[in-house]
Coordinates of C-alpha atoms in Angstrom, one line a residue:
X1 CA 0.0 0.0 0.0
X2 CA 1.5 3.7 -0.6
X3 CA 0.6 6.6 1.6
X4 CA -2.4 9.3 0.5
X5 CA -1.2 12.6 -0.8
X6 CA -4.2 14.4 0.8
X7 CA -4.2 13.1 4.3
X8 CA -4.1 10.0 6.9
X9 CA -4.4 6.3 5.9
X10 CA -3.1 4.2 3.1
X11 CA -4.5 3.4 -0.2
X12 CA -3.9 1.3 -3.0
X13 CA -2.2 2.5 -6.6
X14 CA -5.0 3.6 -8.5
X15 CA -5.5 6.2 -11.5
X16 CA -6.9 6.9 -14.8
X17 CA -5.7 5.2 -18.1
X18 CA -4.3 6.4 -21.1
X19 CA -6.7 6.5 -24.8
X20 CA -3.8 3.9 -25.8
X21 CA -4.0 1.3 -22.5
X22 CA -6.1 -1.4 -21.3
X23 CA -7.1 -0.7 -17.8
X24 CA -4.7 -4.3 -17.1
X25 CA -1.6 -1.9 -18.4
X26 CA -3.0 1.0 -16.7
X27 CA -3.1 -1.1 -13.7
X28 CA 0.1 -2.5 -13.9
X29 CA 1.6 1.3 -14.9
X30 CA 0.1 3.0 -11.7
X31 CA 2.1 -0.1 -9.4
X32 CA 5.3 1.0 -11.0
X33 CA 4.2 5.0 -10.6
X34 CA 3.1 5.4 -7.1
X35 CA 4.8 2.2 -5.4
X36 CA 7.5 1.4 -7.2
X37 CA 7.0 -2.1 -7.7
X38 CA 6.4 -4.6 -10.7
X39 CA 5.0 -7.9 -11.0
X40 CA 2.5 -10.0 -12.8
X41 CA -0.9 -9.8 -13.5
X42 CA -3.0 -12.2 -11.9
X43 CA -6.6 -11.8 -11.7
X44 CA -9.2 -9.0 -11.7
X45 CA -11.0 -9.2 -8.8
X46 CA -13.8 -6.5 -8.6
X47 CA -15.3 -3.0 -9.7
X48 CA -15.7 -0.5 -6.9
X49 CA -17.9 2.6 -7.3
X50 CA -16.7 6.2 -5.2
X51 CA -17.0 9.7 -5.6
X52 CA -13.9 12.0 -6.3
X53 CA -14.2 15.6 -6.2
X54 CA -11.3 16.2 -8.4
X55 CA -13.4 14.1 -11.2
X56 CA -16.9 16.4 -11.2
X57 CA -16.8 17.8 -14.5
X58 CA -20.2 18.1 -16.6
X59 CA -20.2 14.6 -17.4
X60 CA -20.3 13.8 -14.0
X61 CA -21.2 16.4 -12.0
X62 CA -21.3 14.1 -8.5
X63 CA -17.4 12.8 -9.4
X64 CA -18.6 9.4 -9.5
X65 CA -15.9 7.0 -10.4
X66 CA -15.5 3.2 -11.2
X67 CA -12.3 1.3 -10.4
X68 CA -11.1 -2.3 -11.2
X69 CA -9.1 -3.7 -8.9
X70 CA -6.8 -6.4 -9.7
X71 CA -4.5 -8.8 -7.8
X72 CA -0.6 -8.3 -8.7
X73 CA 1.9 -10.6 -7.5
X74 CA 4.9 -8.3 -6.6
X75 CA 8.3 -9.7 -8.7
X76 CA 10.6 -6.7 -8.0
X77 CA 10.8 -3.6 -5.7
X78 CA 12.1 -0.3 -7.5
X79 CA 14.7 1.7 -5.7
X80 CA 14.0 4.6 -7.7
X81 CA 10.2 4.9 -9.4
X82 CA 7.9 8.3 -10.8
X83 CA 6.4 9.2 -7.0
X84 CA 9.1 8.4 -4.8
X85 CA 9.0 11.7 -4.0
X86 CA 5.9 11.9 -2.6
X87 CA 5.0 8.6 -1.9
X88 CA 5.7 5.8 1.1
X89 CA 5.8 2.2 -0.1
X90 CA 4.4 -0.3 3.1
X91 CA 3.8 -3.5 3.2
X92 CA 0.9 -4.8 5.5
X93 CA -0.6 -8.3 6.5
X94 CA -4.1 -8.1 5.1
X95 CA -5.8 -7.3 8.8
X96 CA -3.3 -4.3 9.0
X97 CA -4.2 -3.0 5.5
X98 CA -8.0 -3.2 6.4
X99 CA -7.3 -1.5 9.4
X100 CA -5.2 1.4 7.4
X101 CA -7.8 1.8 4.6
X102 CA -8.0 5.4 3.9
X103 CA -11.5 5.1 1.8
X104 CA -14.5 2.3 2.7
X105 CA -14.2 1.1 -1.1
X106 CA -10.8 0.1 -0.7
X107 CA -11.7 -1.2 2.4
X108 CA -14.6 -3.1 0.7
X109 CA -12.7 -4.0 -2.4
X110 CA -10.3 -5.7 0.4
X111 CA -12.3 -7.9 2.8
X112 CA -14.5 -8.9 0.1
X113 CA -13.1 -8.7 -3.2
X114 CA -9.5 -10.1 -2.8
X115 CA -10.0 -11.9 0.4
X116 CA -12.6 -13.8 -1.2
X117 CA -10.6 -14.3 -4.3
X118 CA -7.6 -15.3 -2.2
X119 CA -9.7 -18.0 -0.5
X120 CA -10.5 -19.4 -4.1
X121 CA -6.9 -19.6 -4.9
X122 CA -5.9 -21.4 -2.1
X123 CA -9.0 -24.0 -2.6
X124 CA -7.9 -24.8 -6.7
X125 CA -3.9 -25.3 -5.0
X126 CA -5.0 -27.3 -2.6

């Protein structure tokens, strides 16, 4: 998780993508932007709906936002990486990252979206 830029708690990388990205790249980009980290791919695991006053504009006058989360299995930490400046790299044990959640969708996204696609991993390896 990386520190917020606007106040207390930690989020995950997030952002917008690019005309020429699939939100997977975009996902992947934003890992190696704000937390300096790269890895694979591995599964989407949910949409999550919140409200961002930085995106009202007339299409969306209430800010509402839609973001897919995916699970990425962290191959390398960068020592250098775009937000360094401004951002803090942690990592957490999943009760400490749902207890540091700065927003509830995160949160959400968290207990019920990876947790319950962790627990499905764990059954196929089993």
């Amino acid at each position: 998780m990386i520190n917020s830029t606007s106040g207390p708690g930690l989020l995950f990388p997030k952002g917008g993508w690019e005309n020429d990205e699939t939100v997977e790249e975009a996902a992947v980009r934003e890992a190696i932007e704000e937390a300096g980290v790269r890895g694979d791919l591995l599964d989407f695991v949910g949409d999550y709906n919140f409200k961002n006053k930085t995106h009202e504009d007339e299409f969306s006058p209430e800010g509402f936002c839609k973001a897919a989360m995916f699970a990425l299995l962290v191959k390398e930490e960068l020592n250098a990486w775009p937000e360094q400046s401004t951002r803090i790299r942690s990592w957490l044990t999943i009760s400490q990252a749902i207890q540091n959640c700065r927003h509830a969708w995160m949160k959400e996204a968290l207990e019920y979206g990876f947790c319950k696609w962790l627990a499905q991993k764990r059954k196929t390896t089993s």
